[in-house]
Amino acid sequence: MAHPGGRPRKYKSVAAMEKAIEEYFDSCKGEPLRDVDGNPFFDKYSQPVLINAHPPTVTGLALALGFTGRQALLNYQERPEFVDAITRAKARCEEYAESRLYDKDGATGAKFTLSCNFGWRESSGTKLTVDNVQVVVDV
């Protein structure tokens, strides 16, 4: 049976979506690896060894929220009541990728995702246009 006005909403309220978003970001943190007695293992820096940790991504967020993929989440973001919640969640993914620019292991992947998913562009100069004359100053 067809639903009047399109598909039924995946989320009835912003609060329900925000709860699911928090659950996704909590899942990204992973959980401590424990011995048979339930005590956590620590690395040589006295940090707990984590398992099932993964980077927050827009596609991962979309799938965790029950969407078919990244584009479906972006389409849902067009609903006025959900735009802020989804924009904030995407900004958290963007912040993670941006922070990876500062470590050698994650920089290449971070540049790729920031470029493709968040509109970041690398610029090597300044372009000025004056009276139909374009001047390029390389920095």
Short mmCIF file of N, CA, C and O in Angstrom, two decimals:
data_model
loop_
_atom_site.label_atom_id
_atom_site.label_comp_id
_atom_site.label_asym_id
_atom_site.label_seq_id
_atom_site.Cartn_x
_atom_site.Cartn_y
_atom_site.Cartn_z
N MET A 1 0.84 -1.18 0.00
CA MET A 1 0.00 0.00 0.00
C MET A 1 0.88 1.24 0.00
O MET A 1 1.80 1.36 0.80
N ALA A 2 0.62 2.16 -0.88
CA ALA A 2 1.42 3.38 -0.99
C ALA A 2 1.11 4.33 0.16
O ALA A 2 -0.03 4.44 0.60
N HIS A 3 2.13 4.98 0.61
CA HIS A 3 1.98 5.96 1.69
C HIS A 3 1.73 7.33 1.07
O HIS A 3 2.47 7.75 0.19
N PRO A 4 0.65 8.05 1.48
CA PRO A 4 0.38 9.36 0.89
C PRO A 4 1.57 10.30 1.12
O PRO A 4 2.08 10.40 2.22
N GLY A 5 1.98 10.98 0.07
CA GLY A 5 3.07 11.94 0.21
C GLY A 5 4.45 11.30 0.21
O GLY A 5 5.42 11.92 0.60
N GLY A 6 4.56 10.03 -0.19
CA GLY A 6 5.87 9.37 -0.24
C GLY A 6 6.04 8.35 0.85
O GLY A 6 5.09 7.90 1.48
N ARG A 7 7.30 7.97 1.07
CA ARG A 7 7.63 6.97 2.08
C ARG A 7 7.36 7.46 3.48
O ARG A 7 7.50 8.64 3.77
N PRO A 8 7.05 6.54 4.39
CA PRO A 8 6.91 6.96 5.78
C PRO A 8 8.27 7.40 6.33
O PRO A 8 9.31 6.93 5.87
N ARG A 9 8.24 8.29 7.27
CA ARG A 9 9.48 8.80 7.85
C ARG A 9 10.20 7.71 8.61
O ARG A 9 9.59 6.93 9.33
N LYS A 10 11.51 7.70 8.47
CA LYS A 10 12.35 6.75 9.20
C LYS A 10 12.40 7.13 10.67
O LYS A 10 12.43 6.27 11.54
N TYR A 11 12.38 8.44 10.96
CA TYR A 11 12.41 8.93 12.34
C TYR A 11 11.22 9.83 12.57
O TYR A 11 10.97 10.76 11.82
N LYS A 12 10.48 9.53 13.64
CA LYS A 12 9.29 10.32 13.97
C LYS A 12 9.64 11.62 14.66
O LYS A 12 8.88 12.56 14.65
N SER A 13 10.84 11.67 15.29
CA SER A 13 11.22 12.89 16.00
C SER A 13 12.73 13.12 15.88
O SER A 13 13.50 12.19 15.66
N VAL A 14 13.11 14.37 16.07
CA VAL A 14 14.53 14.73 16.08
C VAL A 14 15.22 14.05 17.25
O VAL A 14 16.35 13.55 17.12
N ALA A 15 14.54 13.98 18.39
CA ALA A 15 15.14 13.35 19.58
C ALA A 15 15.48 11.88 19.31
O ALA A 15 16.54 11.40 19.74
N ALA A 16 14.62 11.17 18.61
CA ALA A 16 14.88 9.77 18.29
C ALA A 16 16.10 9.65 17.38
O ALA A 16 16.94 8.76 17.56
N MET A 17 16.21 10.56 16.42
CA MET A 17 17.37 10.52 15.52
C MET A 17 18.63 10.88 16.29
O MET A 17 19.67 10.22 16.12
N GLU A 18 18.58 11.88 17.14
CA GLU A 18 19.77 12.28 17.91
C GLU A 18 20.23 11.16 18.83
O GLU A 18 21.44 10.97 19.01
N LYS A 19 19.30 10.40 19.38
CA LYS A 19 19.66 9.24 20.22
C LYS A 19 20.42 8.21 19.37
O LYS A 19 21.45 7.68 19.79
N ALA A 20 19.92 7.93 18.17
CA ALA A 20 20.58 6.97 17.28
C ALA A 20 21.95 7.50 16.83
O ALA A 20 22.90 6.72 16.71
N ILE A 21 22.06 8.79 16.63
CA ILE A 21 23.35 9.39 16.24
C ILE A 21 24.36 9.19 17.37
O ILE A 21 25.50 8.79 17.13
N GLU A 22 23.95 9.46 18.61
CA GLU A 22 24.86 9.28 19.76
C GLU A 22 25.28 7.82 19.90
O GLU A 22 26.44 7.54 20.21
N GLU A 23 24.36 6.90 19.67
CA GLU A 23 24.70 5.48 19.73
C GLU A 23 25.76 5.13 18.68
O GLU A 23 26.67 4.35 18.94
N TYR A 24 25.64 5.72 17.49
CA TYR A 24 26.65 5.48 16.45
C TYR A 24 28.01 5.97 16.91
O TYR A 24 29.01 5.24 16.82
N PHE A 25 28.09 7.20 17.38
CA PHE A 25 29.39 7.75 17.79
C PHE A 25 29.95 7.01 19.00
O PHE A 25 31.17 6.82 19.09
N ASP A 26 29.10 6.54 19.89
CA ASP A 26 29.58 5.72 21.01
C ASP A 26 30.17 4.41 20.49
O ASP A 26 31.19 3.94 21.00
N SER A 27 29.54 3.84 19.47
CA SER A 27 30.04 2.57 18.92
C SER A 27 31.41 2.75 18.26
O SER A 27 32.21 1.82 18.22
N CYS A 28 31.68 3.94 17.77
CA CYS A 28 32.97 4.20 17.12
C CYS A 28 34.13 4.11 18.10
O CYS A 28 35.25 3.80 17.72
N LYS A 29 33.87 4.39 19.36
CA LYS A 29 34.92 4.40 20.39
C LYS A 29 35.45 3.00 20.68
O LYS A 29 36.56 2.85 21.18
N GLY A 30 34.67 1.98 20.40
CA GLY A 30 35.08 0.62 20.70
C GLY A 30 34.89 0.30 22.17
O GLY A 30 34.25 1.04 22.91
N GLU A 31 35.46 -0.82 22.57
CA GLU A 31 35.33 -1.27 23.96
C GLU A 31 36.66 -1.89 24.37
O GLU A 31 37.42 -2.37 23.54
N PRO A 32 36.95 -1.88 25.67
CA PRO A 32 38.23 -2.44 26.12
C PRO A 32 38.30 -3.95 25.92
O PRO A 32 37.31 -4.66 26.12
N LEU A 33 39.47 -4.41 25.51
CA LEU A 33 39.74 -5.84 25.46
C LEU A 33 39.96 -6.32 26.89
O LEU A 33 40.71 -5.69 27.64
N ARG A 34 39.29 -7.38 27.28
CA ARG A 34 39.35 -7.84 28.67
C ARG A 34 39.87 -9.27 28.75
O ARG A 34 39.67 -10.07 27.85
N ASP A 35 40.50 -9.57 29.90
CA ASP A 35 40.97 -10.93 30.14
C ASP A 35 39.80 -11.77 30.67
O ASP A 35 38.68 -11.28 30.80
N VAL A 36 40.05 -13.03 31.00
CA VAL A 36 38.98 -13.94 31.43
C VAL A 36 38.32 -13.49 32.74
O VAL A 36 37.18 -13.85 33.00
N ASP A 37 39.02 -12.68 33.52
CA ASP A 37 38.44 -12.17 34.76
C ASP A 37 37.72 -10.83 34.57
O ASP A 37 37.21 -10.26 35.53
N GLY A 38 37.69 -10.34 33.35
CA GLY A 38 37.01 -9.08 33.07
C GLY A 38 37.87 -7.84 33.23
O GLY A 38 37.38 -6.72 33.11
N ASN A 39 39.16 -8.02 33.47
CA ASN A 39 40.06 -6.88 33.62
C ASN A 39 40.57 -6.43 32.25
O ASN A 39 40.92 -7.26 31.42
N PRO A 40 40.63 -5.12 32.03
CA PRO A 40 41.09 -4.64 30.72
C PRO A 40 42.59 -4.83 30.54
O PRO A 40 43.36 -4.79 31.50
N PHE A 41 42.97 -5.05 29.28
CA PHE A 41 44.38 -5.09 28.91
C PHE A 41 44.83 -3.66 28.63
O PHE A 41 44.05 -2.84 28.13
N PHE A 42 46.10 -3.36 28.94
CA PHE A 42 46.67 -2.04 28.68
C PHE A 42 47.88 -2.17 27.78
O PHE A 42 48.60 -3.16 27.84
N ASP A 43 48.10 -1.14 26.96
CA ASP A 43 49.28 -1.14 26.10
C ASP A 43 50.49 -0.59 26.87
O ASP A 43 50.39 -0.28 28.06
N LYS A 44 51.62 -0.46 26.19
CA LYS A 44 52.84 -0.02 26.86
C LYS A 44 52.77 1.42 27.34
O LYS A 44 53.61 1.87 28.11
N TYR A 45 51.74 2.16 26.91
CA TYR A 45 51.55 3.54 27.35
C TYR A 45 50.47 3.65 28.42
O TYR A 45 49.96 4.73 28.71
N SER A 46 50.08 2.50 28.97
CA SER A 46 49.05 2.41 30.01
C SER A 46 47.66 2.82 29.52
O SER A 46 46.80 3.22 30.31
N GLN A 47 47.44 2.72 28.22
CA GLN A 47 46.13 3.00 27.64
C GLN A 47 45.40 1.68 27.43
O GLN A 47 46.02 0.68 27.05
N PRO A 48 44.09 1.63 27.67
CA PRO A 48 43.36 0.38 27.44
C PRO A 48 43.41 -0.02 25.96
O PRO A 48 43.35 0.84 25.09
N VAL A 49 43.56 -1.31 25.71
CA VAL A 49 43.53 -1.83 24.35
C VAL A 49 42.07 -1.93 23.95
O VAL A 49 41.26 -2.56 24.65
N LEU A 50 41.71 -1.28 22.84
CA LEU A 50 40.32 -1.25 22.41
C LEU A 50 40.09 -2.20 21.24
O LEU A 50 40.96 -2.37 20.39
N ILE A 51 38.91 -2.80 21.22
CA ILE A 51 38.48 -3.63 20.09
C ILE A 51 37.20 -3.04 19.52
O ILE A 51 36.48 -2.31 20.22
N ASN A 52 36.94 -3.32 18.28
CA ASN A 52 35.74 -2.86 17.57
C ASN A 52 35.66 -1.35 17.44
O ASN A 52 34.59 -0.80 17.17
N ALA A 53 36.77 -0.64 17.62
CA ALA A 53 36.79 0.80 17.40
C ALA A 53 36.88 1.05 15.89
O ALA A 53 37.50 0.27 15.16
N HIS A 54 36.24 2.09 15.42
CA HIS A 54 36.30 2.44 14.00
C HIS A 54 36.09 3.94 13.83
O HIS A 54 35.47 4.57 14.68
N PRO A 55 36.63 4.50 12.75
CA PRO A 55 36.48 5.94 12.55
C PRO A 55 35.04 6.31 12.22
O PRO A 55 34.34 5.55 11.54
N PRO A 56 34.59 7.46 12.69
CA PRO A 56 33.24 7.91 12.31
C PRO A 56 33.25 8.41 10.86
O PRO A 56 34.11 9.20 10.48
N THR A 57 32.34 7.90 10.07
CA THR A 57 32.23 8.31 8.68
C THR A 57 30.77 8.63 8.36
O THR A 57 29.86 8.16 9.05
N VAL A 58 30.56 9.41 7.32
CA VAL A 58 29.20 9.76 6.93
C VAL A 58 28.45 8.51 6.46
O VAL A 58 27.29 8.30 6.82
N THR A 59 29.12 7.65 5.71
CA THR A 59 28.46 6.41 5.25
C THR A 59 28.16 5.50 6.43
O THR A 59 27.07 4.92 6.51
N GLY A 60 29.11 5.37 7.36
CA GLY A 60 28.87 4.58 8.56
C GLY A 60 27.70 5.11 9.36
O GLY A 60 26.86 4.35 9.87
N LEU A 61 27.62 6.43 9.49
CA LEU A 61 26.51 7.07 10.18
C LEU A 61 25.19 6.74 9.48
O LEU A 61 24.21 6.34 10.13
N ALA A 62 25.17 6.88 8.16
CA ALA A 62 23.95 6.60 7.40
C ALA A 62 23.48 5.17 7.62
O ALA A 62 22.31 4.92 7.89
N LEU A 63 24.41 4.22 7.53
CA LEU A 63 24.04 2.82 7.71
C LEU A 63 23.57 2.54 9.13
O LEU A 63 22.59 1.82 9.34
N ALA A 64 24.24 3.13 10.12
CA ALA A 64 23.84 2.93 11.51
C ALA A 64 22.46 3.51 11.78
O ALA A 64 21.72 3.00 12.64
N LEU A 65 22.08 4.55 11.06
CA LEU A 65 20.77 5.16 11.23
C LEU A 65 19.68 4.43 10.44
O LEU A 65 18.51 4.80 10.48
N GLY A 66 20.08 3.40 9.69
CA GLY A 66 19.11 2.60 8.96
C GLY A 66 18.84 3.05 7.54
O GLY A 66 17.92 2.57 6.89
N PHE A 67 19.65 3.97 7.02
CA PHE A 67 19.49 4.41 5.64
C PHE A 67 20.23 3.44 4.72
O PHE A 67 21.09 2.68 5.16
N THR A 68 19.90 3.49 3.44
CA THR A 68 20.52 2.58 2.49
C THR A 68 21.94 3.01 2.13
O THR A 68 22.70 2.23 1.58
N GLY A 69 22.30 4.23 2.43
CA GLY A 69 23.63 4.72 2.13
C GLY A 69 23.75 6.20 2.40
O GLY A 69 22.82 6.85 2.89
N ARG A 70 24.91 6.73 2.05
CA ARG A 70 25.25 8.13 2.30
C ARG A 70 24.25 9.09 1.65
O ARG A 70 23.80 10.04 2.27
N GLN A 71 23.91 8.83 0.39
CA GLN A 71 23.01 9.74 -0.33
C GLN A 71 21.62 9.79 0.30
O GLN A 71 21.00 10.85 0.36
N ALA A 72 21.14 8.67 0.80
CA ALA A 72 19.83 8.67 1.45
C ALA A 72 19.84 9.55 2.70
O ALA A 72 18.86 10.27 2.98
N LEU A 73 20.95 9.54 3.45
CA LEU A 73 21.08 10.42 4.61
C LEU A 73 21.09 11.88 4.17
O LEU A 73 20.43 12.73 4.78
N LEU A 74 21.85 12.17 3.12
CA LEU A 74 21.91 13.54 2.62
C LEU A 74 20.53 14.01 2.15
O LEU A 74 20.15 15.17 2.36
N ASN A 75 19.77 13.13 1.54
CA ASN A 75 18.41 13.47 1.12
C ASN A 75 17.53 13.77 2.34
O ASN A 75 16.73 14.70 2.33
N TYR A 76 17.68 12.97 3.39
CA TYR A 76 16.89 13.16 4.62
C TYR A 76 17.26 14.48 5.28
O TYR A 76 16.44 15.10 5.96
N GLN A 77 18.49 14.92 5.10
CA GLN A 77 18.96 16.17 5.69
C GLN A 77 18.17 17.36 5.13
O GLN A 77 18.12 18.42 5.75
N GLU A 78 17.55 17.20 3.99
CA GLU A 78 16.76 18.28 3.39
C GLU A 78 15.46 18.53 4.15
O GLU A 78 14.82 19.56 3.94
N ARG A 79 15.05 17.62 5.02
CA ARG A 79 13.85 17.85 5.83
C ARG A 79 14.20 18.89 6.90
O ARG A 79 15.13 18.69 7.67
N PRO A 80 13.47 19.99 6.93
CA PRO A 80 13.83 21.11 7.82
C PRO A 80 14.01 20.72 9.29
O PRO A 80 14.91 21.23 9.96
N GLU A 81 13.19 19.82 9.78
CA GLU A 81 13.29 19.47 11.21
C GLU A 81 14.54 18.65 11.54
O GLU A 81 14.96 18.59 12.68
N PHE A 82 15.16 18.01 10.54
CA PHE A 82 16.32 17.15 10.77
C PHE A 82 17.64 17.76 10.31
O PHE A 82 18.70 17.20 10.56
N VAL A 83 17.59 18.91 9.66
CA VAL A 83 18.80 19.49 9.08
C VAL A 83 19.87 19.75 10.13
O VAL A 83 21.04 19.44 9.91
N ASP A 84 19.51 20.30 11.29
CA ASP A 84 20.52 20.61 12.30
C ASP A 84 21.15 19.35 12.88
O ASP A 84 22.38 19.28 13.04
N ALA A 85 20.35 18.35 13.20
CA ALA A 85 20.87 17.12 13.79
C ALA A 85 21.84 16.42 12.83
O ALA A 85 22.92 15.97 13.23
N ILE A 86 21.47 16.33 11.56
CA ILE A 86 22.32 15.65 10.58
C ILE A 86 23.55 16.49 10.28
O ILE A 86 24.66 15.96 10.17
N THR A 87 23.39 17.80 10.18
CA THR A 87 24.54 18.68 9.92
C THR A 87 25.57 18.57 11.05
O THR A 87 26.77 18.46 10.80
N ARG A 88 25.11 18.56 12.30
CA ARG A 88 26.03 18.41 13.44
C ARG A 88 26.73 17.06 13.41
O ARG A 88 27.94 16.96 13.65
N ALA A 89 26.00 16.01 13.09
CA ALA A 89 26.59 14.67 13.04
C ALA A 89 27.64 14.59 11.93
O ALA A 89 28.72 14.04 12.13
N LYS A 90 27.34 15.15 10.78
CA LYS A 90 28.32 15.17 9.69
C LYS A 90 29.54 15.99 10.07
O LYS A 90 30.66 15.64 9.72
N ALA A 91 29.34 17.08 10.81
CA ALA A 91 30.47 17.91 11.25
C ALA A 91 31.37 17.12 12.20
O ALA A 91 32.60 17.30 12.19
N ARG A 92 30.80 16.23 12.99
CA ARG A 92 31.63 15.39 13.87
C ARG A 92 32.49 14.44 13.04
O ARG A 92 33.66 14.19 13.38
N CYS A 93 31.95 13.91 11.96
CA CYS A 93 32.74 13.05 11.06
C CYS A 93 33.83 13.89 10.39
O CYS A 93 34.98 13.45 10.26
N GLU A 94 33.47 15.09 9.98
CA GLU A 94 34.43 15.99 9.34
C GLU A 94 35.55 16.35 10.31
O GLU A 94 36.73 16.37 9.94
N GLU A 95 35.21 16.63 11.57
CA GLU A 95 36.22 16.98 12.58
C GLU A 95 37.20 15.84 12.78
O GLU A 95 38.40 16.06 12.90
N TYR A 96 36.71 14.61 12.80
CA TYR A 96 37.59 13.46 12.94
C TYR A 96 38.57 13.41 11.76
O TYR A 96 39.78 13.26 11.94
N ALA A 97 38.03 13.53 10.53
CA ALA A 97 38.89 13.48 9.35
C ALA A 97 39.91 14.62 9.37
O ALA A 97 41.08 14.42 9.05
N GLU A 98 39.46 15.79 9.76
CA GLU A 98 40.36 16.94 9.83
C GLU A 98 41.49 16.68 10.83
O GLU A 98 42.66 16.99 10.56
N SER A 99 41.18 16.07 11.95
CA SER A 99 42.21 15.80 12.96
C SER A 99 43.24 14.80 12.44
O SER A 99 44.40 14.82 12.85
N ARG A 100 42.85 13.93 11.52
CA ARG A 100 43.77 12.94 10.96
C ARG A 100 44.78 13.57 10.00
O ARG A 100 45.77 12.94 9.65
N LEU A 101 44.56 14.81 9.59
CA LEU A 101 45.53 15.49 8.75
C LEU A 101 46.86 15.68 9.47
O LEU A 101 47.89 15.88 8.85
N TYR A 102 46.82 15.62 10.80
CA TYR A 102 48.00 15.89 11.61
C TYR A 102 48.79 14.63 11.97
O TYR A 102 49.77 14.72 12.70
N ASP A 103 48.36 13.48 11.49
CA ASP A 103 49.18 12.28 11.72
C ASP A 103 49.50 11.63 10.38
O ASP A 103 48.69 11.61 9.47
N LYS A 104 50.72 11.14 10.28
CA LYS A 104 51.20 10.65 8.98
C LYS A 104 50.42 9.44 8.47
O LYS A 104 50.31 9.25 7.27
N ASP A 105 49.87 8.63 9.36
CA ASP A 105 49.15 7.44 8.92
C ASP A 105 47.78 7.76 8.33
O ASP A 105 47.27 7.00 7.51
N GLY A 106 47.16 8.85 8.75
CA GLY A 106 45.80 9.14 8.30
C GLY A 106 45.68 10.30 7.34
O GLY A 106 44.59 10.57 6.84
N ALA A 107 46.76 10.99 7.04
CA ALA A 107 46.68 12.23 6.26
C ALA A 107 46.12 12.02 4.86
O ALA A 107 45.25 12.78 4.42
N THR A 108 46.56 11.00 4.14
CA THR A 108 46.11 10.80 2.77
C THR A 108 44.62 10.50 2.71
O THR A 108 43.88 11.10 1.93
N GLY A 109 44.16 9.60 3.55
CA GLY A 109 42.73 9.27 3.59
C GLY A 109 41.90 10.46 4.04
O GLY A 109 40.80 10.70 3.53
N ALA A 110 42.42 11.22 5.00
CA ALA A 110 41.71 12.39 5.49
C ALA A 110 41.54 13.42 4.38
O ALA A 110 40.46 13.98 4.20
N LYS A 111 42.60 13.67 3.60
CA LYS A 111 42.51 14.62 2.49
C LYS A 111 41.44 14.17 1.49
O LYS A 111 40.66 14.97 1.00
N PHE A 112 41.42 12.87 1.20
CA PHE A 112 40.45 12.34 0.25
C PHE A 112 39.02 12.55 0.73
O PHE A 112 38.18 13.07 0.01
N THR A 113 38.74 12.16 1.97
CA THR A 113 37.36 12.27 2.45
C THR A 113 36.94 13.72 2.64
O THR A 113 35.80 14.08 2.37
N LEU A 114 37.85 14.58 3.07
CA LEU A 114 37.51 16.00 3.22
C LEU A 114 37.20 16.61 1.86
O LEU A 114 36.27 17.41 1.72
N SER A 115 37.94 16.21 0.84
CA SER A 115 37.71 16.71 -0.51
C SER A 115 36.38 16.19 -1.08
O SER A 115 35.57 16.96 -1.59
N CYS A 116 36.17 14.90 -0.98
CA CYS A 116 34.98 14.28 -1.60
C CYS A 116 33.69 14.53 -0.82
O CYS A 116 32.65 14.74 -1.41
N ASN A 117 33.76 14.46 0.50
CA ASN A 117 32.54 14.52 1.30
C ASN A 117 32.23 15.88 1.90
O ASN A 117 31.09 16.13 2.28
N PHE A 118 33.23 16.75 2.01
CA PHE A 118 33.00 17.99 2.72
C PHE A 118 33.39 19.23 1.91
O PHE A 118 33.38 20.34 2.44
N GLY A 119 33.74 19.07 0.64
CA GLY A 119 33.99 20.20 -0.24
C GLY A 119 35.29 20.93 -0.02
O GLY A 119 35.47 22.04 -0.53
N TRP A 120 36.22 20.33 0.72
CA TRP A 120 37.51 20.98 0.92
C TRP A 120 38.29 20.95 -0.39
O TRP A 120 38.26 19.96 -1.12
N ARG A 121 39.01 22.01 -0.67
CA ARG A 121 39.84 22.08 -1.87
C ARG A 121 41.21 22.63 -1.50
O ARG A 121 41.31 23.56 -0.72
N GLU A 122 42.23 22.05 -2.11
CA GLU A 122 43.59 22.53 -1.90
C GLU A 122 43.86 23.66 -2.88
O GLU A 122 43.52 23.57 -4.05
N SER A 123 44.45 24.73 -2.40
CA SER A 123 44.73 25.88 -3.25
C SER A 123 46.21 26.20 -3.16
O SER A 123 46.78 26.26 -2.08
N SER A 124 46.83 26.44 -4.31
CA SER A 124 48.25 26.74 -4.31
C SER A 124 48.54 28.19 -4.68
O SER A 124 49.68 28.58 -4.78
N GLY A 125 47.52 28.98 -4.89
CA GLY A 125 47.76 30.36 -5.25
C GLY A 125 46.52 31.21 -5.06
O GLY A 125 45.47 30.73 -4.66
N THR A 126 46.64 32.48 -5.39
CA THR A 126 45.55 33.43 -5.28
C THR A 126 45.22 33.93 -6.67
O THR A 126 46.12 34.32 -7.42
N LYS A 127 43.95 33.95 -7.01
CA LYS A 127 43.54 34.44 -8.32
C LYS A 127 42.76 35.74 -8.14
O LYS A 127 41.85 35.80 -7.33
N LEU A 128 43.12 36.73 -8.90
CA LEU A 128 42.44 38.02 -8.88
C LEU A 128 41.98 38.33 -10.29
O LEU A 128 42.71 38.13 -11.25
N THR A 129 40.79 38.87 -10.44
CA THR A 129 40.30 39.28 -11.75
C THR A 129 39.99 40.77 -11.69
O THR A 129 39.19 41.20 -10.87
N VAL A 130 40.66 41.54 -12.54
CA VAL A 130 40.47 42.99 -12.58
C VAL A 130 40.24 43.39 -14.04
O VAL A 130 41.09 43.14 -14.90
N ASP A 131 39.09 43.99 -14.32
CA ASP A 131 38.78 44.44 -15.68
C ASP A 131 39.05 43.37 -16.73
O ASP A 131 39.78 43.60 -17.70
N ASN A 132 38.52 42.19 -16.53
CA ASN A 132 38.66 41.07 -17.46
C ASN A 132 40.09 40.57 -17.64
O ASN A 132 40.39 39.90 -18.60
N VAL A 133 40.98 40.94 -16.75
CA VAL A 133 42.36 40.44 -16.77
C VAL A 133 42.55 39.59 -15.53
O VAL A 133 42.31 40.04 -14.42
N GLN A 134 42.95 38.36 -15.73
CA GLN A 134 43.15 37.45 -14.58
C GLN A 134 44.62 37.44 -14.22
O GLN A 134 45.49 37.25 -15.07
N VAL A 135 44.90 37.65 -12.93
CA VAL A 135 46.26 37.64 -12.42
C VAL A 135 46.36 36.47 -11.44
O VAL A 135 45.53 36.36 -10.54
N VAL A 136 47.33 35.58 -11.63
CA VAL A 136 47.53 34.45 -10.73
C VAL A 136 48.84 34.68 -10.00
O VAL A 136 49.88 34.86 -10.61
N VAL A 137 48.75 34.68 -8.66
CA VAL A 137 49.93 34.87 -7.84
C VAL A 137 50.20 33.54 -7.15
O VAL A 137 49.39 33.06 -6.36
N ASP A 138 51.31 32.86 -7.48
CA ASP A 138 51.67 31.61 -6.84
C ASP A 138 52.29 31.89 -5.49
O ASP A 138 53.15 32.74 -5.37
N VAL A 139 51.83 31.13 -4.51
CA VAL A 139 52.37 31.28 -3.15
C VAL A 139 53.31 30.15 -2.84
O VAL A 139 53.13 29.05 -3.17
#
